[in-house]
JSON list of C-alpha atoms in Angstrom, two decimals:
[
{"chain": "N", "resi": 1, "resn": "LYS", "atom": "CA", "xyz": [34.25, 89.14, 93.37]},
{"chain": "N", "resi": 2, "resn": "ALA", "atom": "CA", "xyz": [30.71, 87.76, 93.35]},
{"chain": "N", "resi": 3, "resn": "GLY", "atom": "CA", "xyz": [28.57, 88.81, 96.27]},
{"chain": "N", "resi": 4, "resn": "VAL", "atom": "CA", "xyz": [26.69, 86.77, 98.76]},
{"chain": "N", "resi": 5, "resn": "THR", "atom": "CA", "xyz": [23.98, 84.63, 97.07]},
{"chain": "N", "resi": 6, "resn": "GLN", "atom": "CA", "xyz": [20.95, 83.04, 98.54]},
{"chain": "N", "resi": 7, "resn": "THR", "atom": "CA", "xyz": [18.56, 80.52, 97.23]},
{"chain": "N", "resi": 8, "resn": "PRO", "atom": "CA", "xyz": [15.76, 80.35, 96.82]},
{"chain": "N", "resi": 9, "resn": "ARG", "atom": "CA", "xyz": [14.62, 83.97, 96.75]},
{"chain": "N", "resi": 10, "resn": "TYR", "atom": "CA", "xyz": [11.03, 83.29, 97.53]},
{"chain": "N", "resi": 11, "resn": "LEU", "atom": "CA", "xyz": [9.45, 80.38, 99.26]},
{"chain": "N", "resi": 12, "resn": "ILE", "atom": "CA", "xyz": [5.80, 79.61, 100.41]},
{"chain": "N", "resi": 13, "resn": "LYS", "atom": "CA", "xyz": [5.22, 76.93, 102.99]},
{"chain": "N", "resi": 14, "resn": "THR", "atom": "CA", "xyz": [2.38, 75.81, 105.22]},
{"chain": "N", "resi": 15, "resn": "ARG", "atom": "CA", "xyz": [2.36, 75.56, 108.99]},
{"chain": "N", "resi": 16, "resn": "GLY", "atom": "CA", "xyz": [4.08, 72.47, 110.28]},
{"chain": "N", "resi": 17, "resn": "GLN", "atom": "CA", "xyz": [6.36, 72.00, 107.26]},
{"chain": "N", "resi": 18, "resn": "GLN", "atom": "CA", "xyz": [10.10, 72.41, 107.38]},
{"chain": "N", "resi": 19, "resn": "VAL", "atom": "CA", "xyz": [12.31, 74.52, 105.14]},
{"chain": "N", "resi": 20, "resn": "THR", "atom": "CA", "xyz": [15.98, 74.78, 104.10]},
{"chain": "N", "resi": 21, "resn": "LEU", "atom": "CA", "xyz": [17.51, 77.89, 102.95]},
{"chain": "N", "resi": 22, "resn": "SER", "atom": "CA", "xyz": [20.95, 78.07, 101.28]},
{"chain": "N", "resi": 23, "resn": "CYS", "atom": "CA", "xyz": [23.72, 80.71, 101.30]},
{"chain": "N", "resi": 24, "resn": "SER", "atom": "CA", "xyz": [26.99, 80.96, 99.36]},
{"chain": "N", "resi": 25, "resn": "PRO", "atom": "CA", "xyz": [29.38, 83.49, 100.92]},
{"chain": "N", "resi": 26, "resn": "ILE", "atom": "CA", "xyz": [31.87, 85.72, 99.09]},
{"chain": "N", "resi": 27, "resn": "SER", "atom": "CA", "xyz": [34.85, 83.75, 98.00]},
{"chain": "N", "resi": 28, "resn": "GLY", "atom": "CA", "xyz": [37.39, 83.52, 100.82]},
{"chain": "N", "resi": 29, "resn": "HIS", "atom": "CA", "xyz": [34.95, 84.41, 103.53]},
{"chain": "N", "resi": 30, "resn": "ARG", "atom": "CA", "xyz": [34.71, 81.80, 106.24]},
{"chain": "N", "resi": 31, "resn": "SER", "atom": "CA", "xyz": [32.30, 83.56, 108.57]},
{"chain": "N", "resi": 32, "resn": "VAL", "atom": "CA", "xyz": [28.68, 83.21, 107.69]},
{"chain": "N", "resi": 33, "resn": "SER", "atom": "CA", "xyz": [25.83, 84.67, 109.79]},
{"chain": "N", "resi": 34, "resn": "TRP", "atom": "CA", "xyz": [22.07, 84.48, 109.46]},
{"chain": "N", "resi": 35, "resn": "TYR", "atom": "CA", "xyz": [19.53, 87.17, 110.37]},
{"chain": "N", "resi": 36, "resn": "GLN", "atom": "CA", "xyz": [15.78, 87.28, 110.42]},
{"chain": "N", "resi": 37, "resn": "GLN", "atom": "CA", "xyz": [14.05, 90.54, 109.36]},
{"chain": "N", "resi": 38, "resn": "THR", "atom": "CA", "xyz": [10.43, 91.21, 110.16]},
{"chain": "N", "resi": 39, "resn": "PRO", "atom": "CA", "xyz": [8.45, 94.46, 110.23]},
{"chain": "N", "resi": 40, "resn": "GLY", "atom": "CA", "xyz": [7.72, 94.13, 113.94]},
{"chain": "N", "resi": 41, "resn": "GLN", "atom": "CA", "xyz": [11.06, 92.93, 115.31]},
{"chain": "N", "resi": 42, "resn": "GLY", "atom": "CA", "xyz": [13.50, 94.33, 112.72]},
{"chain": "N", "resi": 43, "resn": "LEU", "atom": "CA", "xyz": [16.79, 92.52, 112.08]},
{"chain": "N", "resi": 44, "resn": "GLN", "atom": "CA", "xyz": [17.65, 89.81, 114.64]},
{"chain": "N", "resi": 45, "resn": "PHE", "atom": "CA", "xyz": [20.63, 87.63, 114.76]},
{"chain": "N", "resi": 46, "resn": "LEU", "atom": "CA", "xyz": [20.16, 83.87, 114.38]},
{"chain": "N", "resi": 47, "resn": "PHE", "atom": "CA", "xyz": [23.65, 82.32, 114.25]},
{"chain": "N", "resi": 48, "resn": "GLU", "atom": "CA", "xyz": [27.13, 82.53, 113.00]},
{"chain": "N", "resi": 49, "resn": "TYR", "atom": "CA", "xyz": [29.24, 79.85, 111.54]},
{"chain": "N", "resi": 50, "resn": "PHE", "atom": "CA", "xyz": [32.95, 79.76, 111.11]},
{"chain": "N", "resi": 51, "resn": "SER", "atom": "CA", "xyz": [34.91, 76.94, 109.60]},
{"chain": "N", "resi": 52, "resn": "GLU", "atom": "CA", "xyz": [31.95, 74.51, 109.92]},
{"chain": "N", "resi": 53, "resn": "THR", "atom": "CA", "xyz": [31.48, 75.37, 113.64]},
{"chain": "N", "resi": 54, "resn": "GLN", "atom": "CA", "xyz": [28.66, 77.40, 115.13]},
{"chain": "N", "resi": 55, "resn": "ARG", "atom": "CA", "xyz": [30.36, 80.26, 117.02]},
{"chain": "N", "resi": 56, "resn": "ASN", "atom": "CA", "xyz": [27.48, 82.18, 118.26]},
{"chain": "N", "resi": 57, "resn": "LYS", "atom": "CA", "xyz": [23.70, 81.81, 118.49]},
{"chain": "N", "resi": 58, "resn": "GLY", "atom": "CA", "xyz": [20.87, 84.25, 119.05]},
{"chain": "N", "resi": 59, "resn": "ASN", "atom": "CA", "xyz": [17.75, 83.92, 120.99]},
{"chain": "N", "resi": 60, "resn": "PHE", "atom": "CA", "xyz": [15.72, 81.71, 118.73]},
{"chain": "N", "resi": 61, "resn": "PRO", "atom": "CA", "xyz": [14.03, 78.31, 119.52]},
{"chain": "N", "resi": 62, "resn": "GLY", "atom": "CA", "xyz": [15.70, 75.11, 118.70]},
{"chain": "N", "resi": 63, "resn": "ARG", "atom": "CA", "xyz": [13.47, 74.79, 115.53]},
{"chain": "N", "resi": 64, "resn": "PHE", "atom": "CA", "xyz": [15.98, 77.16, 113.86]},
{"chain": "N", "resi": 65, "resn": "SER", "atom": "CA", "xyz": [19.19, 75.31, 113.06]},
{"chain": "N", "resi": 66, "resn": "GLY", "atom": "CA", "xyz": [22.07, 75.60, 110.65]},
{"chain": "N", "resi": 67, "resn": "ARG", "atom": "CA", "xyz": [25.26, 74.16, 109.38]},
{"chain": "N", "resi": 68, "resn": "GLN", "atom": "CA", "xyz": [28.25, 75.08, 107.37]},
{"chain": "N", "resi": 69, "resn": "PHE", "atom": "CA", "xyz": [30.06, 73.00, 104.83]},
{"chain": "N", "resi": 70, "resn": "SER", "atom": "CA", "xyz": [33.81, 72.72, 104.11]},
{"chain": "N", "resi": 71, "resn": "ASN", "atom": "CA", "xyz": [33.51, 75.21, 101.20]},
{"chain": "N", "resi": 72, "resn": "SER", "atom": "CA", "xyz": [31.94, 77.84, 103.63]},
{"chain": "N", "resi": 73, "resn": "ARG", "atom": "CA", "xyz": [28.50, 77.44, 102.08]},
{"chain": "N", "resi": 74, "resn": "SER", "atom": "CA", "xyz": [25.78, 77.46, 104.74]},
{"chain": "N", "resi": 75, "resn": "GLU", "atom": "CA", "xyz": [22.23, 76.25, 105.16]},
{"chain": "N", "resi": 76, "resn": "MET", "atom": "CA", "xyz": [19.69, 77.06, 107.73]},
{"chain": "N", "resi": 77, "resn": "ASN", "atom": "CA", "xyz": [16.69, 74.96, 108.50]},
{"chain": "N", "resi": 78, "resn": "VAL", "atom": "CA", "xyz": [13.45, 75.77, 110.23]},
{"chain": "N", "resi": 79, "resn": "SER", "atom": "CA", "xyz": [11.34, 72.83, 111.29]},
{"chain": "N", "resi": 80, "resn": "THR", "atom": "CA", "xyz": [7.65, 72.80, 112.23]},
{"chain": "N", "resi": 81, "resn": "LEU", "atom": "CA", "xyz": [6.97, 76.17, 110.64]},
{"chain": "N", "resi": 82, "resn": "GLU", "atom": "CA", "xyz": [4.75, 78.66, 112.39]},
{"chain": "N", "resi": 83, "resn": "LEU", "atom": "CA", "xyz": [2.90, 81.70, 111.00]},
{"chain": "N", "resi": 84, "resn": "GLY", "atom": "CA", "xyz": [5.32, 83.91, 112.83]},
{"chain": "N", "resi": 85, "resn": "ASP", "atom": "CA", "xyz": [8.30, 82.51, 110.93]},
{"chain": "N", "resi": 86, "resn": "SER", "atom": "CA", "xyz": [7.26, 84.52, 107.88]},
{"chain": "N", "resi": 87, "resn": "ALA", "atom": "CA", "xyz": [10.18, 86.84, 107.30]},
{"chain": "N", "resi": 88, "resn": "LEU", "atom": "CA", "xyz": [13.09, 87.81, 105.15]},
{"chain": "N", "resi": 89, "resn": "TYR", "atom": "CA", "xyz": [16.10, 85.70, 106.02]},
{"chain": "N", "resi": 90, "resn": "LEU", "atom": "CA", "xyz": [19.32, 87.32, 105.38]},
{"chain": "N", "resi": 91, "resn": "CYS", "atom": "CA", "xyz": [22.75, 85.67, 105.10]},
{"chain": "N", "resi": 92, "resn": "ALA", "atom": "CA", "xyz": [25.94, 87.73, 105.53]},
{"chain": "N", "resi": 93, "resn": "SER", "atom": "CA", "xyz": [29.57, 86.77, 105.12]},
{"chain": "N", "resi": 94, "resn": "ARG", "atom": "CA", "xyz": [32.75, 88.41, 106.47]},
{"chain": "N", "resi": 95, "resn": "GLY", "atom": "CA", "xyz": [36.46, 88.13, 106.07]},
{"chain": "N", "resi": 96, "resn": "GLU", "atom": "CA", "xyz": [38.69, 87.52, 109.03]},
{"chain": "N", "resi": 97, "resn": "ASP", "atom": "CA", "xyz": [40.40, 90.93, 109.34]},
{"chain": "N", "resi": 98, "resn": "ARG", "atom": "CA", "xyz": [38.94, 92.66, 112.43]},
{"chain": "N", "resi": 99, "resn": "TYR", "atom": "CA", "xyz": [38.12, 95.72, 110.41]},
{"chain": "N", "resi": 100, "resn": "ASN", "atom": "CA", "xyz": [36.05, 93.85, 107.96]},
{"chain": "N", "resi": 101, "resn": "GLU", "atom": "CA", "xyz": [32.36, 94.42, 107.78]},
{"chain": "N", "resi": 102, "resn": "GLN", "atom": "CA", "xyz": [29.60, 91.91, 106.99]},
{"chain": "N", "resi": 103, "resn": "PHE", "atom": "CA", "xyz": [28.26, 91.69, 103.42]},
{"chain": "N", "resi": 104, "resn": "PHE", "atom": "CA", "xyz": [24.71, 90.81, 103.02]},
{"chain": "N", "resi": 105, "resn": "GLY", "atom": "CA", "xyz": [22.93, 88.75, 100.43]},
{"chain": "N", "resi": 106, "resn": "PRO", "atom": "CA", "xyz": [19.53, 89.66, 98.96]},
{"chain": "N", "resi": 107, "resn": "GLY", "atom": "CA", "xyz": [17.68, 87.32, 101.30]},
{"chain": "N", "resi": 108, "resn": "THR", "atom": "CA", "xyz": [15.06, 84.63, 101.09]},
{"chain": "N", "resi": 109, "resn": "ARG", "atom": "CA", "xyz": [11.46, 85.80, 101.58]},
{"chain": "N", "resi": 110, "resn": "LEU", "atom": "CA", "xyz": [9.67, 83.04, 103.43]},
{"chain": "N", "resi": 111, "resn": "THR", "atom": "CA", "xyz": [5.86, 83.11, 103.65]},
{"chain": "N", "resi": 112, "resn": "VAL", "atom": "CA", "xyz": [4.15, 80.56, 105.98]},
{"chain": "N", "resi": 113, "resn": "LEU", "atom": "CA", "xyz": [0.46, 80.03, 105.30]},
{"chain": "I", "resi": 1, "resn": "ALA", "atom": "CA", "xyz": [21.61, 93.25, 127.20]},
{"chain": "I", "resi": 2, "resn": "GLN", "atom": "CA", "xyz": [23.06, 94.99, 124.23]},
{"chain": "I", "resi": 3, "resn": "SER", "atom": "CA", "xyz": [20.60, 97.30, 122.42]},
{"chain": "I", "resi": 4, "resn": "VAL", "atom": "CA", "xyz": [20.48, 99.90, 119.67]},
{"chain": "I", "resi": 5, "resn": "SER", "atom": "CA", "xyz": [17.88, 102.67, 119.56]},
{"chain": "I", "resi": 6, "resn": "GLN", "atom": "CA", "xyz": [17.01, 104.65, 116.46]},
{"chain": "I", "resi": 7, "resn": "HIS", "atom": "CA", "xyz": [14.89, 107.62, 117.44]},
{"chain": "I", "resi": 8, "resn": "ASN", "atom": "CA", "xyz": [12.87, 108.16, 114.29]},
{"chain": "I", "resi": 9, "resn": "HIS", "atom": "CA", "xyz": [10.71, 105.55, 112.65]},
{"chain": "I", "resi": 10, "resn": "HIS", "atom": "CA", "xyz": [9.86, 107.52, 109.57]},
{"chain": "I", "resi": 11, "resn": "VAL", "atom": "CA", "xyz": [11.46, 110.76, 108.36]},
{"chain": "I", "resi": 12, "resn": "ILE", "atom": "CA", "xyz": [10.02, 112.74, 105.41]},
{"chain": "I", "resi": 13, "resn": "LEU", "atom": "CA", "xyz": [12.25, 115.39, 103.77]},
{"chain": "I", "resi": 14, "resn": "SER", "atom": "CA", "xyz": [12.24, 117.53, 100.63]},
{"chain": "I", "resi": 15, "resn": "GLU", "atom": "CA", "xyz": [15.19, 117.29, 98.28]},
{"chain": "I", "resi": 16, "resn": "ALA", "atom": "CA", "xyz": [18.08, 119.44, 99.32]},
{"chain": "I", "resi": 17, "resn": "ALA", "atom": "CA", "xyz": [17.14, 119.34, 102.96]},
{"chain": "I", "resi": 18, "resn": "SER", "atom": "CA", "xyz": [19.72, 118.27, 105.55]},
{"chain": "I", "resi": 19, "resn": "LEU", "atom": "CA", "xyz": [19.45, 114.95, 107.22]},
{"chain": "I", "resi": 20, "resn": "GLU", "atom": "CA", "xyz": [20.34, 113.67, 110.72]},
{"chain": "I", "resi": 21, "resn": "LEU", "atom": "CA", "xyz": [19.23, 110.31, 111.93]},
{"chain": "I", "resi": 22, "resn": "GLY", "atom": "CA", "xyz": [19.83, 109.48, 115.55]},
{"chain": "I", "resi": 23, "resn": "CYS", "atom": "CA", "xyz": [21.39, 106.35, 116.92]},
{"chain": "I", "resi": 24, "resn": "ASN", "atom": "CA", "xyz": [22.12, 105.38, 120.50]},
{"chain": "I", "resi": 25, "resn": "TYR", "atom": "CA", "xyz": [23.55, 102.18, 121.84]},
{"chain": "I", "resi": 26, "resn": "SER", "atom": "CA", "xyz": [23.76, 100.60, 125.24]},
{"chain": "I", "resi": 27, "resn": "TYR", "atom": "CA", "xyz": [27.10, 98.97, 125.83]},
{"chain": "I", "resi": 28, "resn": "GLY", "atom": "CA", "xyz": [29.75, 99.90, 128.23]},
{"chain": "I", "resi": 29, "resn": "GLY", "atom": "CA", "xyz": [32.76, 98.37, 126.38]},
{"chain": "I", "resi": 30, "resn": "THR", "atom": "CA", "xyz": [34.66, 99.10, 123.18]},
{"chain": "I", "resi": 31, "resn": "VAL", "atom": "CA", "xyz": [32.22, 99.21, 120.24]},
{"chain": "I", "resi": 32, "resn": "ASN", "atom": "CA", "xyz": [32.34, 98.94, 116.45]},
{"chain": "I", "resi": 33, "resn": "LEU", "atom": "CA", "xyz": [29.58, 100.92, 114.80]},
{"chain": "I", "resi": 34, "resn": "PHE", "atom": "CA", "xyz": [27.98, 100.69, 111.43]},
{"chain": "I", "resi": 35, "resn": "TRP", "atom": "CA", "xyz": [25.22, 102.33, 109.32]},
{"chain": "I", "resi": 36, "resn": "TYR", "atom": "CA", "xyz": [23.66, 100.14, 106.74]},
{"chain": "I", "resi": 37, "resn": "VAL", "atom": "CA", "xyz": [21.13, 101.12, 104.03]},
{"chain": "I", "resi": 38, "resn": "GLN", "atom": "CA", "xyz": [18.44, 99.16, 102.34]},
{"chain": "I", "resi": 39, "resn": "TYR", "atom": "CA", "xyz": [17.09, 100.67, 99.16]},
{"chain": "I", "resi": 40, "resn": "PRO", "atom": "CA", "xyz": [13.68, 99.41, 97.96]},
{"chain": "I", "resi": 41, "resn": "GLY", "atom": "CA", "xyz": [14.08, 95.90, 96.63]},
{"chain": "I", "resi": 42, "resn": "GLN", "atom": "CA", "xyz": [17.73, 95.73, 97.32]},
{"chain": "I", "resi": 43, "resn": "HIS", "atom": "CA", "xyz": [19.92, 94.14, 99.85]},
{"chain": "I", "resi": 44, "resn": "LEU", "atom": "CA", "xyz": [21.55, 95.74, 102.80]},
{"chain": "I", "resi": 45, "resn": "GLN", "atom": "CA", "xyz": [24.65, 97.77, 101.92]},
{"chain": "I", "resi": 46, "resn": "LEU", "atom": "CA", "xyz": [27.23, 99.37, 104.20]},
{"chain": "I", "resi": 47, "resn": "LEU", "atom": "CA", "xyz": [27.23, 103.16, 104.28]},
{"chain": "I", "resi": 48, "resn": "LEU", "atom": "CA", "xyz": [30.05, 103.62, 106.74]},
{"chain": "I", "resi": 49, "resn": "LYS", "atom": "CA", "xyz": [31.74, 102.05, 109.76]},
{"chain": "I", "resi": 50, "resn": "TYR", "atom": "CA", "xyz": [33.64, 103.14, 112.89]},
{"chain": "I", "resi": 51, "resn": "PHE", "atom": "CA", "xyz": [36.21, 101.00, 114.53]},
{"chain": "I", "resi": 52, "resn": "SER", "atom": "CA", "xyz": [38.57, 103.59, 116.18]},
{"chain": "I", "resi": 53, "resn": "GLY", "atom": "CA", "xyz": [40.39, 106.79, 115.53]},
{"chain": "I", "resi": 54, "resn": "ASP", "atom": "CA", "xyz": [38.73, 109.95, 114.18]},
{"chain": "I", "resi": 55, "resn": "PRO", "atom": "CA", "xyz": [35.12, 109.96, 115.56]},
{"chain": "I", "resi": 56, "resn": "LEU", "atom": "CA", "xyz": [33.91, 111.71, 112.39]},
{"chain": "I", "resi": 57, "resn": "VAL", "atom": "CA", "xyz": [33.56, 109.03, 109.76]},
{"chain": "I", "resi": 58, "resn": "LYS", "atom": "CA", "xyz": [32.81, 109.62, 106.09]},
{"chain": "I", "resi": 59, "resn": "GLY", "atom": "CA", "xyz": [31.02, 107.03, 104.07]},
{"chain": "I", "resi": 60, "resn": "ILE", "atom": "CA", "xyz": [29.67, 106.60, 100.52]},
{"chain": "I", "resi": 61, "resn": "LYS", "atom": "CA", "xyz": [27.20, 108.90, 98.79]},
{"chain": "I", "resi": 62, "resn": "GLY", "atom": "CA", "xyz": [28.09, 111.89, 100.93]},
{"chain": "I", "resi": 63, "resn": "PHE", "atom": "CA", "xyz": [27.00, 110.45, 104.19]},
{"chain": "I", "resi": 64, "resn": "GLU", "atom": "CA", "xyz": [28.94, 110.88, 107.45]},
{"chain": "I", "resi": 65, "resn": "ALA", "atom": "CA", "xyz": [28.50, 109.91, 111.04]},
{"chain": "I", "resi": 66, "resn": "GLU", "atom": "CA", "xyz": [29.90, 111.17, 114.34]},
{"chain": "I", "resi": 67, "resn": "PHE", "atom": "CA", "xyz": [30.71, 108.89, 117.23]},
{"chain": "I", "resi": 68, "resn": "ILE", "atom": "CA", "xyz": [30.22, 110.59, 120.55]},
{"chain": "I", "resi": 69, "resn": "LYS", "atom": "CA", "xyz": [31.40, 108.21, 123.20]},
{"chain": "I", "resi": 70, "resn": "SER", "atom": "CA", "xyz": [30.09, 110.16, 126.15]},
{"chain": "I", "resi": 71, "resn": "LYS", "atom": "CA", "xyz": [26.61, 110.12, 124.66]},
{"chain": "I", "resi": 72, "resn": "PHE", "atom": "CA", "xyz": [26.70, 106.55, 123.40]},
{"chain": "I", "resi": 73, "resn": "SER", "atom": "CA", "xyz": [25.66, 107.97, 120.08]},
{"chain": "I", "resi": 74, "resn": "PHE", "atom": "CA", "xyz": [26.49, 107.49, 116.34]},
{"chain": "I", "resi": 75, "resn": "ASN", "atom": "CA", "xyz": [24.25, 109.86, 114.35]},
{"chain": "I", "resi": 76, "resn": "LEU", "atom": "CA", "xyz": [24.13, 109.75, 110.59]},
{"chain": "I", "resi": 77, "resn": "ARG", "atom": "CA", "xyz": [24.22, 112.98, 108.64]},
{"chain": "I", "resi": 78, "resn": "LYS", "atom": "CA", "xyz": [23.97, 114.20, 105.12]},
{"chain": "I", "resi": 79, "resn": "PRO", "atom": "CA", "xyz": [23.96, 117.90, 104.23]},
{"chain": "I", "resi": 80, "resn": "SER", "atom": "CA", "xyz": [21.69, 117.71, 101.21]},
{"chain": "I", "resi": 81, "resn": "VAL", "atom": "CA", "xyz": [19.45, 114.70, 100.47]},
{"chain": "I", "resi": 82, "resn": "GLN", "atom": "CA", "xyz": [18.31, 113.50, 97.09]},
{"chain": "I", "resi": 83, "resn": "TRP", "atom": "CA", "xyz": [15.30, 111.57, 95.94]},
{"chain": "I", "resi": 84, "resn": "SER", "atom": "CA", "xyz": [17.55, 108.58, 95.47]},
{"chain": "I", "resi": 85, "resn": "ASP", "atom": "CA", "xyz": [18.28, 108.52, 99.19]},
{"chain": "I", "resi": 86, "resn": "THR", "atom": "CA", "xyz": [14.86, 107.18, 99.78]},
{"chain": "I", "resi": 87, "resn": "ALA", "atom": "CA", "xyz": [15.52, 103.99, 101.74]},
{"chain": "I", "resi": 88, "resn": "GLU", "atom": "CA", "xyz": [15.55, 102.42, 105.16]},
{"chain": "I", "resi": 89, "resn": "TYR", "atom": "CA", "xyz": [18.65, 103.07, 107.28]},
{"chain": "I", "resi": 90, "resn": "PHE", "atom": "CA", "xyz": [19.85, 100.76, 110.04]},
{"chain": "I", "resi": 91, "resn": "CYS", "atom": "CA", "xyz": [22.39, 101.55, 112.78]},
{"chain": "I", "resi": 92, "resn": "ALA", "atom": "CA", "xyz": [24.25, 98.50, 114.07]},
{"chain": "I", "resi": 93, "resn": "VAL", "atom": "CA", "xyz": [26.80, 97.59, 116.76]},
{"chain": "I", "resi": 94, "resn": "THR", "atom": "CA", "xyz": [29.07, 94.64, 116.92]},
{"chain": "I", "resi": 95, "resn": "LEU", "atom": "CA", "xyz": [28.63, 92.33, 119.89]},
{"chain": "I", "resi": 96, "resn": "THR", "atom": "CA", "xyz": [31.65, 90.07, 120.38]},
{"chain": "I", "resi": 97, "resn": "SER", "atom": "CA", "xyz": [31.93, 87.20, 122.68]},
{"chain": "I", "resi": 98, "resn": "GLY", "atom": "CA", "xyz": [34.68, 84.65, 123.18]},
{"chain": "I", "resi": 99, "resn": "ALA", "atom": "CA", "xyz": [36.34, 82.65, 120.46]},
{"chain": "I", "resi": 100, "resn": "GLY", "atom": "CA", "xyz": [36.29, 85.62, 118.09]},
{"chain": "I", "resi": 101, "resn": "SER", "atom": "CA", "xyz": [32.59, 85.31, 117.21]},
{"chain": "I", "resi": 102, "resn": "TYR", "atom": "CA", "xyz": [30.87, 88.15, 115.50]},
{"chain": "I", "resi": 103, "resn": "GLN", "atom": "CA", "xyz": [27.23, 89.42, 115.86]},
{"chain": "I", "resi": 104, "resn": "LEU", "atom": "CA", "xyz": [25.64, 92.65, 114.69]},
{"chain": "I", "resi": 105, "resn": "THR", "atom": "CA", "xyz": [22.92, 94.06, 116.90]},
{"chain": "I", "resi": 106, "resn": "PHE", "atom": "CA", "xyz": [20.67, 96.32, 114.76]},
{"chain": "I", "resi": 107, "resn": "GLY", "atom": "CA", "xyz": [18.32, 99.24, 115.50]},
{"chain": "I", "resi": 108, "resn": "LYS", "atom": "CA", "xyz": [14.74, 99.00, 114.24]},
{"chain": "I", "resi": 109, "resn": "GLY", "atom": "CA", "xyz": [15.56, 101.12, 111.29]},
{"chain": "I", "resi": 110, "resn": "THR", "atom": "CA", "xyz": [14.45, 104.54, 110.02]},
{"chain": "I", "resi": 111, "resn": "LYS", "atom": "CA", "xyz": [12.58, 104.89, 106.81]},
{"chain": "I", "resi": 112, "resn": "LEU", "atom": "CA", "xyz": [13.54, 107.98, 104.89]},
{"chain": "I", "resi": 113, "resn": "SER", "atom": "CA", "xyz": [11.24, 109.35, 102.18]},
{"chain": "I", "resi": 114, "resn": "VAL", "atom": "CA", "xyz": [12.65, 112.18, 100.06]},
{"chain": "I", "resi": 115, "resn": "ILE", "atom": "CA", "xyz": [10.11, 114.23, 98.17]},
{"chain": "I", "resi": 116, "resn": "PRO", "atom": "CA", "xyz": [11.23, 115.68, 94.85]}
]
């Protein structure tokens, strides 16, 4: 099976712009989660989608949003970018068995100038 | 609030030395525990996981971890490290809420540098 894929891998934006990141989960996985990784805060949970519905949301401002499509692919959007949004954004997918773990993609490195 | 603490920020070992990385969590209920590894330039990979049963869990590449419920700990061990174990290691706990949602809470990570 192919792993979790994320596009683009690298992105440079300026403050005030918005950005959309894309994630394709492992085939058959309906749960997709997003995490932000920074040197200072580590890995922080953004949100989880399952069957096109947001099931859980972390403690991030409303500028961070996401959605999931019927084929389980997911996008996250960050509007009005701030310098502090520079981070590695990781997508993870998971099967439905309760003993399944999350499988992570390579991430999108976002730099905000 | 749920939290995970990893005691060491950076550990430096010589090859063949033994490794133990500490992880403590704060959560009073039933937990699922994980150790993930991030090799330089690579994505997060699962080393091992604990859901229930034998508290001594064996993972890939010779790693193991012991769940001690009374200490809220899940320490990672390896008897003899190799240069290829140089990576960042993350302890994580599942935090579940209603409707079957799934969320991992991670520790800040421990960087391991193995000197040949």
